[in-house]
Amino acid sequence: MDITPKKRACIVALKEHSGLSIRQISEKMKVAKSTVGDILKRKKDTGESSTLRRGRCGRKRKTTPHDDKVIIRNSIKDPKKTSVDLRRDLSSAGVNISSSTVRRRLLEVGRFARKPLKKQLLTSVMKTKRLHWARKYAQWTADDWKKVIFSDESHFEVHGYRSQVVRRSKGEPLRSGHIQQAPKHPPKKMFWGSFSAKGTGRLVTVEGMMNSDKYKAILETCLLPTMKRDFPDGDGIFQQDHAPSHTSHKIRTFFEKSTLEILDCPGNSPDINPIENLWAIIKQRLLNEECSTMKKLICAVIRVWYHDEELAKMCSTLVESMPNRVQMVVKAKGGHISY
């Protein structure tokens, strides 16, 4: 028990000058007999009366600094290893500790368990193509990328209000506000959209799945007028991915006749197409929208696309990120990047 210096001094004084027993001093000072005995013994042995513990308190650590380094090194080498796997690594070296001890050592250095990011599958061939593409455009500046109109399709699902968390007190009855309802197979609607550093372009609802005829009609009625409006000097560049409906013979013939300059883009690379980020921003906006019917969903997407004041600023920011994306692909040797 740790008590005040004044009370410790009184205990020593009573013993030296009053002749009281330890039990009597304990009763008089209202302190446990063991504490009185510890104070008097320490006074006799060391000349001090403090009962504070010296050095570190608690049980000795189960791992040595070397063991801690091994745990961290193995975790960095293979981030997918669980605490059980890391415990087994140490066990094979003769160090027997629990998985909870391994987790504590990881938390001490800030290695928290996180959900893995979901990214597209990249084969070695795909990585090579991405690297060649990045090296080709490595010298492009943000002004060069501002001449590009990016495009893509995306699906949106019919849903009610969505929330990441809800608040509910202990014992509070379950109400509709605590529940996130979703149909088993929610209807979907495909949209085609385009944007550039100047803001969002046209947004088109697509009936069913995209095919060459639908895509050609969109290019004729939506893309070409947008290119003329945003790039009257004819220096605009159009970007699209390698979806089958985008690369068919009919579409290739259309591009040859239209004299549009097309930005070549490697396949399976949504992380280097900033419109993917734009779609994600819009879907995040829709979490607070009530889109329980197809009509409400379409109206909500159109409203955000054309009337969200922050979206135009985000378009410029996304385009300006392209030089950094290209450099990251080069640095990753064609691998995944954090976009």
PDB file of C-alpha atoms in Angstrom, residues 119-333:
ATOM      1  CA  LYS A 119      -8.174  -4.717 -56.169  1.00  0.00           C
ATOM      2  CA  GLN A 120      -8.394  -6.121 -59.664  1.00  0.00           C
ATOM      3  CA  LEU A 121      -6.416  -9.253 -60.504  1.00  0.00           C
ATOM      4  CA  LEU A 122      -3.173  -8.425 -62.320  1.00  0.00           C
ATOM      5  CA  THR A 123      -1.206 -11.087 -64.145  1.00  0.00           C
ATOM      6  CA  SER A 124       2.419 -10.608 -65.135  1.00  0.00           C
ATOM      7  CA  VAL A 125       1.303  -9.800 -68.704  1.00  0.00           C
ATOM      8  CA  MET A 126      -1.113  -7.153 -67.427  1.00  0.00           C
ATOM      9  CA  LYS A 127       1.579  -5.604 -65.255  1.00  0.00           C
ATOM     10  CA  THR A 128       3.926  -5.399 -68.231  1.00  0.00           C
ATOM     11  CA  LYS A 129       1.287  -3.606 -70.318  1.00  0.00           C
ATOM     12  CA  ARG A 130       0.541  -1.193 -67.491  1.00  0.00           C
ATOM     13  CA  LEU A 131       4.227  -0.418 -67.064  1.00  0.00           C
ATOM     14  CA  HIS A 132       4.695   0.252 -70.783  1.00  0.00           C
ATOM     15  CA  TRP A 133       1.657   2.547 -70.741  1.00  0.00           C
ATOM     16  CA  ALA A 134       2.922   4.458 -67.702  1.00  0.00           C
ATOM     17  CA  ARG A 135       6.357   4.960 -69.230  1.00  0.00           C
ATOM     18  CA  LYS A 136       4.743   6.233 -72.419  1.00  0.00           C
ATOM     19  CA  TYR A 137       2.856   8.961 -70.536  1.00  0.00           C
ATOM     20  CA  ALA A 138       5.413   9.600 -67.801  1.00  0.00           C
ATOM     21  CA  GLN A 139       6.248  13.030 -69.251  1.00  0.00           C
ATOM     22  CA  TRP A 140       2.664  14.232 -69.452  1.00  0.00           C
ATOM     23  CA  THR A 141       1.851  17.171 -67.188  1.00  0.00           C
ATOM     24  CA  ALA A 142      -1.448  17.996 -65.516  1.00  0.00           C
ATOM     25  CA  ASP A 143      -2.194  20.392 -68.412  1.00  0.00           C
ATOM     26  CA  ASP A 144      -1.809  17.514 -70.868  1.00  0.00           C
ATOM     27  CA  TRP A 145      -4.286  15.407 -68.923  1.00  0.00           C
ATOM     28  CA  LYS A 146      -6.755  18.305 -68.821  1.00  0.00           C
ATOM     29  CA  LYS A 147      -7.303  17.713 -72.536  1.00  0.00           C
ATOM     30  CA  VAL A 148      -8.687  14.223 -71.855  1.00  0.00           C
ATOM     31  CA  ILE A 149     -12.349  13.292 -71.452  1.00  0.00           C
ATOM     32  CA  PHE A 150     -12.621  10.157 -69.311  1.00  0.00           C
ATOM     33  CA  SER A 151     -15.592   7.810 -69.677  1.00  0.00           C
ATOM     34  CA  ASP A 152     -17.007   4.588 -68.304  1.00  0.00           C
ATOM     35  CA  GLU A 153     -20.174   2.758 -67.287  1.00  0.00           C
ATOM     36  CA  SER A 154     -21.263   1.892 -63.768  1.00  0.00           C
ATOM     37  CA  HIS A 155     -24.143   0.054 -62.098  1.00  0.00           C
ATOM     38  CA  PHE A 156     -26.232   1.547 -59.299  1.00  0.00           C
ATOM     39  CA  GLU A 157     -28.519  -0.526 -57.065  1.00  0.00           C
ATOM     40  CA  VAL A 158     -31.969   0.332 -55.778  1.00  0.00           C
ATOM     41  CA  HIS A 159     -31.739   0.732 -51.984  1.00  0.00           C
ATOM     42  CA  GLY A 160     -33.205   2.504 -48.970  1.00  0.00           C
ATOM     43  CA  TYR A 161     -31.356   4.810 -46.623  1.00  0.00           C
ATOM     44  CA  ARG A 162     -27.951   3.405 -45.758  1.00  0.00           C
ATOM     45  CA  SER A 163     -25.730   4.144 -42.796  1.00  0.00           C
ATOM     46  CA  GLN A 164     -22.399   2.792 -41.604  1.00  0.00           C
ATOM     47  CA  VAL A 165     -23.498   2.882 -37.939  1.00  0.00           C
ATOM     48  CA  VAL A 166     -26.607   3.540 -35.847  1.00  0.00           C
ATOM     49  CA  ARG A 167     -26.851   4.492 -32.174  1.00  0.00           C
ATOM     50  CA  ARG A 168     -28.915   2.424 -29.795  1.00  0.00           C
ATOM     51  CA  SER A 169     -28.933   2.536 -25.987  1.00  0.00           C
ATOM     52  CA  LYS A 170     -28.810  -0.602 -23.880  1.00  0.00           C
ATOM     53  CA  GLY A 171     -32.329  -1.959 -23.541  1.00  0.00           C
ATOM     54  CA  GLU A 172     -33.736   0.437 -26.145  1.00  0.00           C
ATOM     55  CA  PRO A 173     -36.447  -1.260 -28.222  1.00  0.00           C
ATOM     56  CA  LEU A 174     -35.503  -2.107 -31.781  1.00  0.00           C
ATOM     57  CA  ARG A 175     -36.998   0.417 -34.206  1.00  0.00           C
ATOM     58  CA  SER A 176     -36.970   0.800 -37.976  1.00  0.00           C
ATOM     59  CA  GLY A 177     -34.216   3.410 -37.671  1.00  0.00           C
ATOM     60  CA  HIS A 178     -31.896   0.719 -36.279  1.00  0.00           C
ATOM     61  CA  ILE A 179     -32.369  -1.531 -39.302  1.00  0.00           C
ATOM     62  CA  GLN A 180     -30.846  -1.319 -42.774  1.00  0.00           C
ATOM     63  CA  GLN A 181     -33.257  -3.091 -45.080  1.00  0.00           C
ATOM     64  CA  ALA A 182     -32.192  -4.424 -48.460  1.00  0.00           C
ATOM     65  CA  PRO A 183     -33.918  -6.629 -51.040  1.00  0.00           C
ATOM     66  CA  LYS A 184     -32.343 -10.009 -51.655  1.00  0.00           C
ATOM     67  CA  HIS A 185     -31.708  -9.243 -55.335  1.00  0.00           C
ATOM     68  CA  PRO A 186     -31.855  -5.439 -55.733  1.00  0.00           C
ATOM     69  CA  PRO A 187     -32.647  -4.087 -59.216  1.00  0.00           C
ATOM     70  CA  LYS A 188     -29.758  -2.323 -60.939  1.00  0.00           C
ATOM     71  CA  LYS A 189     -29.449   0.456 -63.475  1.00  0.00           C
ATOM     72  CA  MET A 190     -26.443   1.077 -65.713  1.00  0.00           C
ATOM     73  CA  PHE A 191     -25.248   4.619 -66.407  1.00  0.00           C
ATOM     74  CA  TRP A 192     -22.680   5.854 -68.910  1.00  0.00           C
ATOM     75  CA  GLY A 193     -20.907   9.078 -68.050  1.00  0.00           C
ATOM     76  CA  SER A 194     -17.945  11.221 -68.987  1.00  0.00           C
ATOM     77  CA  PHE A 195     -16.010  13.997 -67.321  1.00  0.00           C
ATOM     78  CA  SER A 196     -12.947  16.172 -67.729  1.00  0.00           C
ATOM     79  CA  ALA A 197     -11.114  18.786 -65.687  1.00  0.00           C
ATOM     80  CA  LYS A 198     -13.899  21.200 -66.654  1.00  0.00           C
ATOM     81  CA  GLY A 199     -16.518  19.126 -64.836  1.00  0.00           C
ATOM     82  CA  THR A 200     -19.001  16.381 -65.539  1.00  0.00           C
ATOM     83  CA  GLY A 201     -20.126  15.731 -69.090  1.00  0.00           C
ATOM     84  CA  ARG A 202     -23.210  13.889 -70.239  1.00  0.00           C
ATOM     85  CA  LEU A 203     -24.865  11.159 -68.177  1.00  0.00           C
ATOM     86  CA  VAL A 204     -26.897   8.489 -69.969  1.00  0.00           C
ATOM     87  CA  THR A 205     -29.102   5.743 -68.560  1.00  0.00           C
ATOM     88  CA  VAL A 206     -28.563   2.445 -70.373  1.00  0.00           C
ATOM     89  CA  GLU A 207     -31.375  -0.026 -70.814  1.00  0.00           C
ATOM     90  CA  GLY A 208     -30.142  -3.532 -70.095  1.00  0.00           C
ATOM     91  CA  MET A 209     -26.501  -4.264 -70.871  1.00  0.00           C
ATOM     92  CA  MET A 210     -24.262  -2.147 -73.088  1.00  0.00           C
ATOM     93  CA  ASN A 211     -23.619  -3.324 -76.637  1.00  0.00           C
ATOM     94  CA  SER A 212     -21.982  -1.858 -79.729  1.00  0.00           C
ATOM     95  CA  ASP A 213     -25.163  -0.281 -81.107  1.00  0.00           C
ATOM     96  CA  LYS A 214     -26.044   1.434 -77.815  1.00  0.00           C
ATOM     97  CA  TYR A 215     -22.476   2.593 -77.340  1.00  0.00           C
ATOM     98  CA  LYS A 216     -22.258   3.997 -80.873  1.00  0.00           C
ATOM     99  CA  ALA A 217     -25.477   5.938 -80.316  1.00  0.00           C
ATOM    100  CA  ILE A 218     -24.080   7.403 -77.080  1.00  0.00           C
ATOM    101  CA  LEU A 219     -20.868   8.434 -78.812  1.00  0.00           C
ATOM    102  CA  GLU A 220     -22.790  10.138 -81.618  1.00  0.00           C
ATOM    103  CA  THR A 221     -25.397  11.947 -79.531  1.00  0.00           C
ATOM    104  CA  CYS A 222     -23.465  12.645 -76.323  1.00  0.00           C
ATOM    105  CA  LEU A 223     -19.719  12.394 -76.719  1.00  0.00           C
ATOM    106  CA  LEU A 224     -19.192  14.305 -79.978  1.00  0.00           C
ATOM    107  CA  PRO A 225     -21.230  17.358 -78.847  1.00  0.00           C
ATOM    108  CA  THR A 226     -19.356  17.369 -75.544  1.00  0.00           C
ATOM    109  CA  MET A 227     -15.986  17.243 -77.309  1.00  0.00           C
ATOM    110  CA  LYS A 228     -16.978  20.175 -79.527  1.00  0.00           C
ATOM    111  CA  ARG A 229     -18.227  22.173 -76.553  1.00  0.00           C
ATOM    112  CA  ASP A 230     -15.249  21.597 -74.238  1.00  0.00           C
ATOM    113  CA  PHE A 231     -12.531  21.486 -76.908  1.00  0.00           C
ATOM    114  CA  PRO A 232     -13.602  23.743 -79.780  1.00  0.00           C
ATOM    115  CA  ASP A 233     -10.045  23.713 -81.166  1.00  0.00           C
ATOM    116  CA  GLY A 234     -10.275  19.966 -81.713  1.00  0.00           C
ATOM    117  CA  ASP A 235      -7.423  19.135 -79.339  1.00  0.00           C
ATOM    118  CA  GLY A 236      -9.516  16.974 -77.001  1.00  0.00           C
ATOM    119  CA  ILE A 237      -8.647  13.327 -76.362  1.00  0.00           C
ATOM    120  CA  PHE A 238     -11.163  10.599 -75.545  1.00  0.00           C
ATOM    121  CA  GLN A 239     -10.469   7.807 -73.061  1.00  0.00           C
ATOM    122  CA  GLN A 240     -12.340   4.536 -72.732  1.00  0.00           C
ATOM    123  CA  ASP A 241     -11.599   1.099 -71.318  1.00  0.00           C
ATOM    124  CA  HIS A 242     -11.329  -2.210 -73.180  1.00  0.00           C
ATOM    125  CA  ALA A 243     -14.887  -3.467 -72.676  1.00  0.00           C
ATOM    126  CA  PRO A 244     -16.027  -5.630 -75.626  1.00  0.00           C
ATOM    127  CA  SER A 245     -18.676  -3.105 -76.638  1.00  0.00           C
ATOM    128  CA  HIS A 246     -15.956  -0.401 -76.802  1.00  0.00           C
ATOM    129  CA  THR A 247     -13.542  -2.307 -79.024  1.00  0.00           C
ATOM    130  CA  SER A 248     -15.834  -3.988 -81.542  1.00  0.00           C
ATOM    131  CA  HIS A 249     -15.288  -3.591 -85.282  1.00  0.00           C
ATOM    132  CA  LYS A 250     -18.280  -1.251 -85.492  1.00  0.00           C
ATOM    133  CA  ILE A 251     -16.828   1.101 -82.845  1.00  0.00           C
ATOM    134  CA  ARG A 252     -13.344   1.028 -84.349  1.00  0.00           C
ATOM    135  CA  THR A 253     -14.830   2.011 -87.703  1.00  0.00           C
ATOM    136  CA  PHE A 254     -16.758   4.840 -86.041  1.00  0.00           C
ATOM    137  CA  PHE A 255     -13.600   6.247 -84.464  1.00  0.00           C
ATOM    138  CA  GLU A 256     -11.720   6.081 -87.771  1.00  0.00           C
ATOM    139  CA  LYS A 257     -14.423   8.093 -89.506  1.00  0.00           C
ATOM    140  CA  SER A 258     -14.794  10.614 -86.667  1.00  0.00           C
ATOM    141  CA  THR A 259     -11.026  11.323 -86.482  1.00  0.00           C
ATOM    142  CA  LEU A 260     -11.266  11.349 -82.682  1.00  0.00           C
ATOM    143  CA  GLU A 261      -7.959  10.941 -80.888  1.00  0.00           C
ATOM    144  CA  ILE A 262      -8.255   7.992 -78.512  1.00  0.00           C
ATOM    145  CA  LEU A 263      -6.126   7.611 -75.412  1.00  0.00           C
ATOM    146  CA  ASP A 264      -4.900   4.033 -75.309  1.00  0.00           C
ATOM    147  CA  CYS A 265      -5.433   2.536 -71.874  1.00  0.00           C
ATOM    148  CA  PRO A 266      -4.330  -0.875 -70.537  1.00  0.00           C
ATOM    149  CA  GLY A 267      -7.051  -3.348 -69.708  1.00  0.00           C
ATOM    150  CA  ASN A 268      -8.153  -4.290 -66.223  1.00  0.00           C
ATOM    151  CA  SER A 269      -6.882  -0.992 -64.806  1.00  0.00           C
ATOM    152  CA  PRO A 270      -9.660   0.908 -63.005  1.00  0.00           C
ATOM    153  CA  ASP A 271      -7.071   2.434 -60.660  1.00  0.00           C
ATOM    154  CA  ILE A 272      -5.678   4.577 -63.474  1.00  0.00           C
ATOM    155  CA  ASN A 273      -9.090   5.708 -64.715  1.00  0.00           C
ATOM    156  CA  PRO A 274     -10.208   8.581 -62.438  1.00  0.00           C
ATOM    157  CA  ILE A 275     -13.859   8.217 -63.419  1.00  0.00           C
ATOM    158  CA  GLU A 276     -13.899   5.117 -61.204  1.00  0.00           C
ATOM    159  CA  ASN A 277     -13.201   7.424 -58.266  1.00  0.00           C
ATOM    160  CA  LEU A 278     -15.954   9.760 -59.458  1.00  0.00           C
ATOM    161  CA  TRP A 279     -18.463   6.894 -59.523  1.00  0.00           C
ATOM    162  CA  ALA A 280     -17.378   5.919 -55.992  1.00  0.00           C
ATOM    163  CA  ILE A 281     -17.927   9.496 -54.770  1.00  0.00           C
ATOM    164  CA  ILE A 282     -21.425   9.544 -56.264  1.00  0.00           C
ATOM    165  CA  LYS A 283     -22.304   6.195 -54.689  1.00  0.00           C
ATOM    166  CA  GLN A 284     -21.106   7.535 -51.339  1.00  0.00           C
ATOM    167  CA  ARG A 285     -23.378  10.551 -51.798  1.00  0.00           C
ATOM    168  CA  LEU A 286     -26.321   8.235 -52.464  1.00  0.00           C
ATOM    169  CA  LEU A 287     -25.951   6.503 -49.085  1.00  0.00           C
ATOM    170  CA  ASN A 288     -28.001   9.334 -47.587  1.00  0.00           C
ATOM    171  CA  GLU A 289     -30.564   9.255 -50.400  1.00  0.00           C
ATOM    172  CA  GLU A 290     -33.778   7.253 -50.357  1.00  0.00           C
ATOM    173  CA  CYS A 291     -33.495   5.215 -53.560  1.00  0.00           C
ATOM    174  CA  SER A 292     -36.102   2.541 -52.859  1.00  0.00           C
ATOM    175  CA  THR A 293     -37.519   2.571 -56.406  1.00  0.00           C
ATOM    176  CA  MET A 294     -35.875   2.676 -59.819  1.00  0.00           C
ATOM    177  CA  LYS A 295     -37.364   6.109 -60.509  1.00  0.00           C
ATOM    178  CA  LYS A 296     -35.988   7.528 -57.250  1.00  0.00           C
ATOM    179  CA  LEU A 297     -32.591   5.979 -57.948  1.00  0.00           C
ATOM    180  CA  ILE A 298     -32.343   7.501 -61.427  1.00  0.00           C
ATOM    181  CA  CYS A 299     -33.445  10.921 -60.185  1.00  0.00           C
ATOM    182  CA  ALA A 300     -30.925  10.802 -57.317  1.00  0.00           C
ATOM    183  CA  VAL A 301     -28.000   9.870 -59.590  1.00  0.00           C
ATOM    184  CA  ILE A 302     -28.905  12.620 -62.069  1.00  0.00           C
ATOM    185  CA  ARG A 303     -29.278  15.185 -59.284  1.00  0.00           C
ATOM    186  CA  VAL A 304     -25.858  14.398 -57.812  1.00  0.00           C
ATOM    187  CA  TRP A 305     -24.164  14.230 -61.243  1.00  0.00           C
ATOM    188  CA  TYR A 306     -25.418  17.594 -62.486  1.00  0.00           C
ATOM    189  CA  HIS A 307     -26.155  19.622 -59.362  1.00  0.00           C
ATOM    190  CA  ASP A 308     -23.606  18.663 -56.685  1.00  0.00           C
ATOM    191  CA  GLU A 309     -21.493  21.813 -56.340  1.00  0.00           C
ATOM    192  CA  GLU A 310     -18.469  19.959 -54.997  1.00  0.00           C
ATOM    193  CA  LEU A 311     -18.379  17.475 -57.859  1.00  0.00           C
ATOM    194  CA  ALA A 312     -16.950  19.985 -60.371  1.00  0.00           C
ATOM    195  CA  LYS A 313     -14.032  20.741 -58.040  1.00  0.00           C
ATOM    196  CA  MET A 314     -13.466  17.033 -57.534  1.00  0.00           C
ATOM    197  CA  CYS A 315     -13.323  16.500 -61.313  1.00  0.00           C
ATOM    198  CA  SER A 316     -10.417  18.913 -61.587  1.00  0.00           C
ATOM    199  CA  THR A 317      -8.631  17.299 -58.634  1.00  0.00           C
ATOM    200  CA  LEU A 318      -9.054  13.816 -60.084  1.00  0.00           C
ATOM    201  CA  VAL A 319      -7.610  14.824 -63.447  1.00  0.00           C
ATOM    202  CA  GLU A 320      -4.672  16.572 -61.761  1.00  0.00           C
ATOM    203  CA  SER A 321      -3.905  13.300 -59.971  1.00  0.00           C
ATOM    204  CA  MET A 322      -3.036  11.553 -63.245  1.00  0.00           C
ATOM    205  CA  PRO A 323       0.703  12.447 -63.313  1.00  0.00           C
ATOM    206  CA  ASN A 324       1.014  11.017 -59.810  1.00  0.00           C
ATOM    207  CA  ARG A 325      -0.868   7.845 -60.800  1.00  0.00           C
ATOM    208  CA  VAL A 326       1.435   7.328 -63.750  1.00  0.00           C
ATOM    209  CA  GLN A 327       4.540   7.714 -61.594  1.00  0.00           C
ATOM    210  CA  MET A 328       3.101   5.298 -59.036  1.00  0.00           C
ATOM    211  CA  VAL A 329       2.516   2.665 -61.731  1.00  0.00           C
ATOM    212  CA  VAL A 330       6.123   3.055 -62.879  1.00  0.00           C
ATOM    213  CA  LYS A 331       7.360   2.760 -59.301  1.00  0.00           C
ATOM    214  CA  ALA A 332       5.166  -0.326 -58.728  1.00  0.00           C
ATOM    215  CA  LYS A 333       6.495  -1.835 -61.981  1.00  0.00           C
TER     216      LYS A 333
END
